[in-house]
């Protein structure tokens, strides 16, 4: 078990380093922020001075090492837009995004898992067809379109909900609804197909042969096993909610990191861009690592390995 | 936990099936799976239900349990358990019977147990469901039950998970769960098919004990007449969805009346007789979508008359307890008359005394193979085990050698090394005297031309996307020198003909359009295409139906006679090995424990393990006489978990 | 000897339901065909240009006309005809869908194959690369790339390809790892095949069905991806029609001219649903299990 954990940790570490390099290069490649910061008729010396003060005149590998060194300590530099530590901007945005993502995630789980399980249990029955229809439909709906239509209906026509902003519980409704629609299909489908596969196994047949009640067969025997892959996927869903919020935050002007990163790119605010992307990648990699560990803990076969 | 005691004075049969008919809806229309199954089982007796794949025996079990797959429904007939009609019962009532008054053991012990739930919970589950036992009571009962089925240290093992048990142990656990509520009826659906020979023998004894202790009726479903005859009082033979004959075991073997039954019995290679050539049942079982008119066996029956092809025979009694569904049941045929067994010179070409100055085609010298099971962080070795230990083997031109062993013995690893698919850790693999480790390109090609293989599973041996012609031609395409395309095509036709397939019909067809037996023939044809000196066979017939096995075994013998090719095969089936080998090697836990000619090994076995194997071997071969006496068990009854990644 | 054996299909559909089942992919196929035709022929038949707009004809509702010109689906805020822009948008979406997925397929299959057949360390390295690629949020990458390279159709192809290849790689790798141990692969070695021959003759053809199925399903993802990029303003230039940018530009006019936002989205929806339906049909049709025993 310990070997397993260390191996996974090693893999995660390598992935993190790889991600940081990619992030660093990408951020640099988006363009030169200096030109945005100085007036159009600045002299060459002026430009060079600004560049020097930002540390942009040193070689790339040097810049990378500095970047990494500071990043580990949580220092991503100062935001070029707001003149505040980049990390502050990130944390501020994270706060709003995480709230949104958490609510959406919980709702998605509550709807998708039972739906998937019962759809699999009564395969090809009316409930299954409805579930599959919902999955097919929601998967094809672009989130920005859904968001716009929601705004049209509820904010403009019916005027019951706010069009945008982060202000009190009512402002959560539309963004959460959009996010739920966005992530529902995948989890429903995966739960359903995972359950279907599990229900074909011999041990399910054996449970039935012992006279177990259908509910017990479904949940105690079936989901116990299918749940493992649902769990893994669920983690991915949560992580994708964090990053998929870009569109939703743009449409609803939600002050989360999705919106922050778009603004940062437009303003060529390296430090913030780097910080956000690295945080998101890191979350994904760490998340996967934790899921792998959890999976091993829950899977008896791996536990004793 | 005592079950409601059945009426001890009741002489009513425990289980009765009356003309059960069942069909399944498929996109291709309605398929008749059961066409009138009738049988009856008395309390305290054991009935074997024997049939090949497609006979409907598994579906019969499903019907009794009331667990039909989607789209399957009973068209007519009765399934009466202790007087209740199972077909008309509602789902909940059926569910209450399952696990309580009817205990079931399924085929694959690895698949039957839920990998995520502890053994104790799974064994105690029926008690919790049907007897409202608390968790503690169920666990206590589970400890007692698994101890009763022969698992040592039950208090400790009850908390373990299935993967910590070996195959045989798992099946015992399954048995424990089946008897937990003291059922009146025990159904065992191919319970020993997935088990090794010696494990199987022990398990059959256990099953007989369990039945006796409970006073229950046992319905034992299998494809193997030999296994069934070991513990069953009566046997029912199924073919194409019907019971075609039912009789007491001894009666069946001594005076079977149905030609199919007789055919089945006679195509089981005996391990006591020498030099026989069995007549296989020709053809294939009927296609359920396109059944022949009249008796379903008529197309393959040597005794068929016009009436057979027009009218379906009914199951009628010929004497007390013996019923047959055959128009000609009244005429008592001699088995020999219908399915003659010819006596032939045993052995094709034998070398007699070893080697002398002849060079063996294939040889293994001092070969060891070590597998790594655990590595540390830096890739170094932490744990390993030896699958093959210091083995010496020679196959001379024209002779047929078999390695016999159970799973975990290392026989598969041996032939993989002989084929160059694995490299030995120590020792040498020699082809015509050349060390293959140092072989240059030309030698390698000669080796591949000279040594070809046929594997066990006909369904994964052929690339599903390649036509038969391309598949058979591939070795030639890769290895031959100077054969033109026309030459290759000609050889493909030649070799398909050699294995009994019509080239025109089969060349442009894809594997999924052929049956298992046909695919295996294709695999043999392909292996013969380069005119190899030696054929390496990995359990070539174990995955095939009984009636097809002899067809393929005969084919191999004929091919050997005609082409003089040598054969190295591995098997766990002693009957098949005896049938086609000159020399036999017995392998256990990576070591060759005994080697000799077929006659020596079978008539005068020296090593204790060999003797145990022979004593335990019941599956698949002719029973000479009544039920066997209980054999002496091996000392290490609790086997360790097999760790051989190559699967032995 | 009969050569047509039944493949025992445990699934069932009653005859009637079966017929209805078969209609869904047909409908989807027809929709896709209609879309393709619309994309190719639409701009030729409709008498308006993509960027041609007159301010006197702005924000006309469907079937509205100004100055004697009928606009079947109305006009946008610059007076450009909606219908023709939808057709041009269809071109973009379909092209991106197909080409982007093709790029992803080629890259992903190569990576997956190499990882599946290679040594443990090769597999490890490639999988870490895939993990990294998956960890960076897709839209972000698109946004970042868009600010580096001026967006054109080609850069969008590449972007979509870069975002979708990891899914392929993982799938192909998984399948190859299983196939590697199949009997017929071992027998191919025994027959003298080199690794290269085995890959081309035995592995790829058996991996092909999954590739096709995944590709069909990915087209929908690619279309939505392109639309999202354009919506955020980092896709094609705003005057060029893309369903995504049309939605974005229609947003300020939600109240007055809601069709500007609704229609392009509807087209996206229909396109994605159709491709997904085709993909589902393909998944069932090419199910390798049906090549099994009778």
Short mmCIF file of C-alpha atoms in Angstrom, two decimals, chain C residues 18-294:
data_model
loop_
_atom_site.label_atom_id
_atom_site.label_comp_id
_atom_site.label_asym_id
_atom_site.label_seq_id
_atom_site.Cartn_x
_atom_site.Cartn_y
_atom_site.Cartn_z
CA UNK C 18 -37.11 -2.53 -32.66
CA UNK C 19 -38.45 -0.72 -35.63
CA UNK C 20 -38.84 2.51 -33.75
CA UNK C 21 -35.35 2.14 -32.39
CA UNK C 22 -33.87 2.02 -35.82
CA UNK C 23 -35.49 5.27 -36.77
CA UNK C 24 -33.57 7.46 -34.38
CA UNK C 25 -30.17 7.17 -36.08
CA UNK C 26 -31.85 7.53 -39.44
CA UNK C 27 -33.43 10.76 -38.31
CA UNK C 28 -30.13 11.92 -36.91
CA UNK C 29 -28.37 11.03 -40.12
CA UNK C 30 -30.89 13.00 -42.13
CA UNK C 31 -30.46 16.01 -39.87
CA UNK C 32 -26.73 15.91 -40.29
CA UNK C 33 -27.13 15.63 -44.01
CA UNK C 34 -29.52 18.57 -44.02
CA UNK C 35 -27.02 20.59 -42.03
CA UNK C 36 -24.23 19.78 -44.44
CA UNK C 37 -26.37 20.76 -47.38
CA UNK C 38 -27.38 23.93 -45.62
CA UNK C 39 -23.76 24.78 -45.01
CA UNK C 40 -22.64 24.15 -48.56
CA UNK C 41 -25.57 25.38 -50.53
CA UNK C 42 -27.08 27.97 -48.22
CA UNK C 43 -24.65 30.80 -48.84
CA UNK C 44 -24.94 30.18 -52.56
CA UNK C 45 -28.68 30.34 -52.67
CA UNK C 46 -29.38 33.07 -50.16
CA UNK C 47 -28.94 36.45 -51.76
CA UNK C 48 -27.15 38.12 -48.85
CA UNK C 49 -23.52 38.32 -47.94
CA UNK C 50 -22.02 37.21 -44.65
CA UNK C 51 -20.89 40.61 -43.58
CA UNK C 52 -23.13 42.71 -45.69
CA UNK C 53 -25.49 44.71 -43.61
CA UNK C 54 -27.44 47.88 -43.91
CA UNK C 55 -28.31 49.89 -40.88
CA UNK C 56 -31.74 50.61 -42.17
CA UNK C 57 -32.56 46.96 -41.93
CA UNK C 58 -31.28 46.31 -38.43
CA UNK C 59 -32.98 44.09 -35.90
CA UNK C 60 -35.72 42.92 -38.18
CA UNK C 61 -37.79 40.04 -36.84
CA UNK C 62 -38.15 36.80 -38.83
CA UNK C 63 -40.03 37.36 -42.06
CA UNK C 64 -39.43 41.05 -41.66
CA UNK C 65 -38.41 43.12 -44.63
CA UNK C 66 -36.97 46.48 -45.28
CA UNK C 67 -36.47 48.21 -48.51
CA UNK C 68 -38.15 45.39 -50.40
CA UNK C 69 -35.73 42.72 -49.14
CA UNK C 70 -37.23 39.82 -47.23
CA UNK C 71 -35.20 38.35 -44.39
CA UNK C 72 -36.51 34.91 -43.51
CA UNK C 73 -34.98 34.84 -40.09
CA UNK C 74 -34.56 38.50 -39.48
CA UNK C 75 -31.44 40.58 -39.17
CA UNK C 76 -28.96 41.40 -36.44
CA UNK C 77 -27.85 44.67 -34.95
CA UNK C 78 -25.82 45.56 -38.03
CA UNK C 79 -28.52 44.63 -40.48
CA UNK C 80 -26.89 41.36 -41.52
CA UNK C 81 -29.21 38.58 -42.59
CA UNK C 82 -29.48 35.93 -39.90
CA UNK C 83 -30.22 32.97 -42.15
CA UNK C 84 -27.17 33.35 -44.29
CA UNK C 85 -24.96 33.89 -41.29
CA UNK C 86 -26.32 30.71 -39.79
CA UNK C 87 -25.28 28.93 -42.99
CA UNK C 88 -21.77 30.34 -42.80
CA UNK C 89 -21.70 29.43 -39.17
CA UNK C 90 -22.67 25.91 -40.11
CA UNK C 91 -19.64 25.74 -42.37
CA UNK C 92 -17.40 26.75 -39.52
CA UNK C 93 -18.93 24.38 -37.03
CA UNK C 94 -18.92 21.38 -39.33
CA UNK C 95 -15.40 22.03 -40.50
CA UNK C 96 -14.12 22.47 -37.00
CA UNK C 97 -16.03 19.43 -35.87
CA UNK C 98 -14.61 17.16 -38.51
CA UNK C 99 -11.10 18.50 -38.90
CA UNK C 100 -10.57 19.18 -35.22
CA UNK C 101 -11.62 15.67 -34.34
CA UNK C 102 -9.41 14.29 -37.08
CA UNK C 103 -6.40 16.08 -35.63
CA UNK C 104 -7.26 14.85 -32.15
CA UNK C 105 -7.75 11.34 -33.46
CA UNK C 106 -4.40 11.18 -35.18
CA UNK C 107 -2.45 12.60 -32.26
CA UNK C 108 -4.38 10.65 -29.66
CA UNK C 109 -4.22 7.32 -31.44
CA UNK C 110 -0.50 7.63 -31.96
CA UNK C 111 0.12 8.46 -28.34
CA UNK C 112 -2.25 5.78 -27.14
CA UNK C 113 -0.69 3.13 -29.35
CA UNK C 114 2.84 3.98 -28.34
CA UNK C 115 1.87 3.96 -24.69
CA UNK C 116 0.04 0.67 -25.02
CA UNK C 117 2.75 -1.28 -26.77
CA UNK C 118 5.79 0.40 -25.36
CA UNK C 119 7.83 -0.40 -22.32
CA UNK C 120 6.66 0.60 -18.89
CA UNK C 121 8.63 3.83 -18.80
CA UNK C 122 7.38 4.93 -22.20
CA UNK C 123 3.85 4.32 -21.03
CA UNK C 124 4.53 6.24 -17.85
CA UNK C 125 5.95 9.27 -19.57
CA UNK C 126 3.19 9.42 -22.14
CA UNK C 127 0.50 9.05 -19.51
CA UNK C 128 1.99 11.81 -17.40
CA UNK C 129 1.92 13.99 -20.52
CA UNK C 130 -1.71 13.11 -21.02
CA UNK C 131 -2.45 13.94 -17.40
CA UNK C 132 -0.81 17.33 -17.78
CA UNK C 133 -2.76 17.98 -20.94
CA UNK C 134 -5.98 17.08 -19.20
CA UNK C 135 -5.23 19.11 -16.12
CA UNK C 136 -5.11 22.46 -17.77
CA UNK C 137 -8.65 23.63 -18.33
CA UNK C 138 -9.51 23.50 -21.99
CA UNK C 139 -11.15 26.83 -22.44
CA UNK C 140 -8.28 28.52 -20.70
CA UNK C 141 -5.84 27.01 -23.10
CA UNK C 142 -7.98 28.16 -25.97
CA UNK C 143 -8.10 31.66 -24.57
CA UNK C 144 -4.37 31.73 -23.98
CA UNK C 145 -3.58 30.39 -27.40
CA UNK C 146 -5.95 32.86 -28.98
CA UNK C 147 -4.05 35.71 -27.47
CA UNK C 148 -0.80 34.36 -28.82
CA UNK C 149 -1.78 33.50 -32.33
CA UNK C 150 -4.28 35.53 -34.23
CA UNK C 151 -7.28 33.25 -34.44
CA UNK C 152 -8.13 31.80 -37.79
CA UNK C 153 -9.84 28.64 -38.85
CA UNK C 154 -6.56 26.78 -38.85
CA UNK C 155 -5.62 27.80 -35.34
CA UNK C 156 -9.04 26.71 -34.17
CA UNK C 157 -8.52 23.31 -35.77
CA UNK C 158 -5.28 22.97 -33.90
CA UNK C 159 -6.73 24.20 -30.64
CA UNK C 160 -9.63 21.80 -30.75
CA UNK C 161 -7.28 19.00 -31.70
CA UNK C 162 -5.01 19.83 -28.79
CA UNK C 163 -7.87 19.82 -26.37
CA UNK C 164 -9.46 16.57 -27.47
CA UNK C 165 -6.55 14.23 -28.07
CA UNK C 166 -6.07 13.05 -24.46
CA UNK C 167 -9.43 11.32 -24.41
CA UNK C 168 -8.39 9.38 -27.48
CA UNK C 169 -5.03 8.52 -26.06
CA UNK C 170 -6.52 7.08 -22.90
CA UNK C 171 -9.11 5.05 -24.76
CA UNK C 172 -6.73 3.64 -27.34
CA UNK C 173 -4.14 2.85 -24.73
CA UNK C 174 -6.68 0.94 -22.69
CA UNK C 175 -7.78 -1.11 -25.65
CA UNK C 176 -4.25 -1.82 -26.79
CA UNK C 177 -3.26 -3.01 -23.34
CA UNK C 178 -6.04 -5.57 -23.49
CA UNK C 179 -5.44 -6.59 -27.09
CA UNK C 180 -1.76 -7.06 -26.43
CA UNK C 181 -2.54 -10.13 -24.38
CA UNK C 182 -5.04 -11.62 -26.78
CA UNK C 183 -4.29 -15.05 -28.13
CA UNK C 184 -4.28 -14.00 -31.73
CA UNK C 185 -1.56 -11.47 -31.05
CA UNK C 186 0.65 -14.11 -29.45
CA UNK C 187 -0.10 -16.40 -32.36
CA UNK C 188 0.87 -13.65 -34.77
CA UNK C 189 4.28 -13.55 -33.10
CA UNK C 190 4.51 -17.28 -33.44
CA UNK C 191 3.71 -16.82 -37.11
CA UNK C 192 6.73 -14.59 -37.44
CA UNK C 193 5.16 -11.15 -37.44
CA UNK C 194 7.27 -8.18 -36.43
CA UNK C 195 5.90 -5.68 -33.93
CA UNK C 196 5.19 -3.25 -36.73
CA UNK C 197 3.16 -5.81 -38.62
CA UNK C 198 1.25 -6.69 -35.49
CA UNK C 199 0.35 -3.05 -34.90
CA UNK C 200 -0.91 -2.47 -38.42
CA UNK C 201 -2.51 -5.79 -39.12
CA UNK C 202 -3.83 -6.85 -35.74
CA UNK C 203 -4.06 -3.96 -33.32
CA UNK C 204 -5.26 -1.03 -35.39
CA UNK C 205 -8.10 -2.80 -37.19
CA UNK C 206 -9.48 -3.97 -33.87
CA UNK C 207 -9.16 -0.55 -32.32
CA UNK C 208 -10.85 1.11 -35.27
CA UNK C 209 -14.46 0.66 -34.16
CA UNK C 210 -13.82 2.41 -30.85
CA UNK C 211 -12.01 5.17 -32.67
CA UNK C 212 -14.93 5.74 -34.96
CA UNK C 213 -17.42 5.74 -32.14
CA UNK C 214 -15.38 8.18 -30.10
CA UNK C 215 -14.83 10.40 -33.11
CA UNK C 216 -18.54 10.70 -33.79
CA UNK C 217 -19.18 11.58 -30.18
CA UNK C 218 -16.33 14.08 -30.15
CA UNK C 219 -17.72 16.04 -33.06
CA UNK C 220 -20.44 17.39 -30.84
CA UNK C 221 -17.88 18.34 -28.21
CA UNK C 222 -15.77 20.09 -30.84
CA UNK C 223 -18.73 22.07 -32.10
CA UNK C 224 -19.59 23.27 -28.61
CA UNK C 225 -15.96 24.03 -27.95
CA UNK C 226 -15.67 26.20 -31.02
CA UNK C 227 -18.89 27.95 -30.13
CA UNK C 228 -17.63 28.60 -26.61
CA UNK C 229 -14.39 30.04 -27.87
CA UNK C 230 -16.19 32.32 -30.26
CA UNK C 231 -18.68 33.26 -27.60
CA UNK C 232 -15.87 34.46 -25.38
CA UNK C 233 -14.58 36.55 -28.22
CA UNK C 234 -11.37 34.65 -28.74
CA UNK C 235 -12.46 32.67 -31.77
CA UNK C 236 -12.93 33.89 -35.27
CA UNK C 237 -13.10 37.63 -35.83
CA UNK C 238 -16.51 38.99 -34.87
CA UNK C 239 -17.61 39.91 -38.34
CA UNK C 240 -17.13 36.34 -39.50
CA UNK C 241 -20.16 34.31 -38.66
CA UNK C 242 -19.89 31.63 -36.02
CA UNK C 243 -22.80 30.31 -34.07
CA UNK C 244 -21.03 31.10 -30.83
CA UNK C 245 -20.21 34.68 -31.62
CA UNK C 246 -23.71 35.21 -32.93
CA UNK C 247 -25.06 34.27 -29.54
CA UNK C 248 -22.62 36.59 -27.84
CA UNK C 249 -23.49 39.49 -30.07
CA UNK C 250 -27.17 38.88 -29.60
CA UNK C 251 -27.00 39.09 -25.84
CA UNK C 252 -27.45 42.84 -25.43
CA UNK C 253 -30.64 42.57 -27.50
CA UNK C 254 -32.21 39.70 -25.57
CA UNK C 255 -35.31 41.62 -24.84
CA UNK C 256 -35.92 43.14 -28.19
CA UNK C 257 -34.54 40.58 -30.59
CA UNK C 258 -34.38 37.33 -28.69
CA UNK C 259 -34.16 35.28 -31.89
CA UNK C 260 -30.62 36.45 -32.43
CA UNK C 261 -29.56 34.45 -29.41
CA UNK C 262 -32.08 31.66 -29.61
CA UNK C 263 -31.61 30.54 -33.20
CA UNK C 264 -27.87 29.89 -33.31
CA UNK C 265 -28.13 27.99 -30.04
CA UNK C 266 -30.91 25.89 -31.46
CA UNK C 267 -28.71 24.99 -34.40
CA UNK C 268 -25.88 24.03 -32.10
CA UNK C 269 -28.23 21.89 -30.09
CA UNK C 270 -29.63 20.10 -33.12
CA UNK C 271 -26.20 19.49 -34.59
CA UNK C 272 -24.78 18.06 -31.38
CA UNK C 273 -27.80 15.91 -30.65
CA UNK C 274 -27.68 14.43 -34.13
CA UNK C 275 -24.00 13.62 -34.00
CA UNK C 276 -24.41 12.10 -30.56
CA UNK C 277 -27.29 9.96 -31.74
CA UNK C 278 -25.13 8.74 -34.60
CA UNK C 279 -22.35 8.03 -32.18
CA UNK C 280 -24.62 6.00 -29.93
CA UNK C 281 -25.85 4.01 -32.89
CA UNK C 282 -22.26 3.41 -33.94
CA UNK C 283 -21.36 2.24 -30.46
CA UNK C 284 -24.04 -0.42 -30.54
CA UNK C 285 -23.42 -1.35 -34.14
CA UNK C 286 -19.69 -1.82 -33.72
CA UNK C 287 -19.84 -3.51 -30.37
CA UNK C 288 -17.00 -6.04 -30.40
CA UNK C 289 -18.96 -8.35 -28.13
CA UNK C 290 -21.19 -9.26 -31.00
CA UNK C 291 -18.27 -10.80 -32.81
CA UNK C 292 -18.21 -13.46 -30.15
CA UNK C 293 -19.34 -17.08 -29.88
CA UNK C 294 -22.70 -18.26 -31.10
#
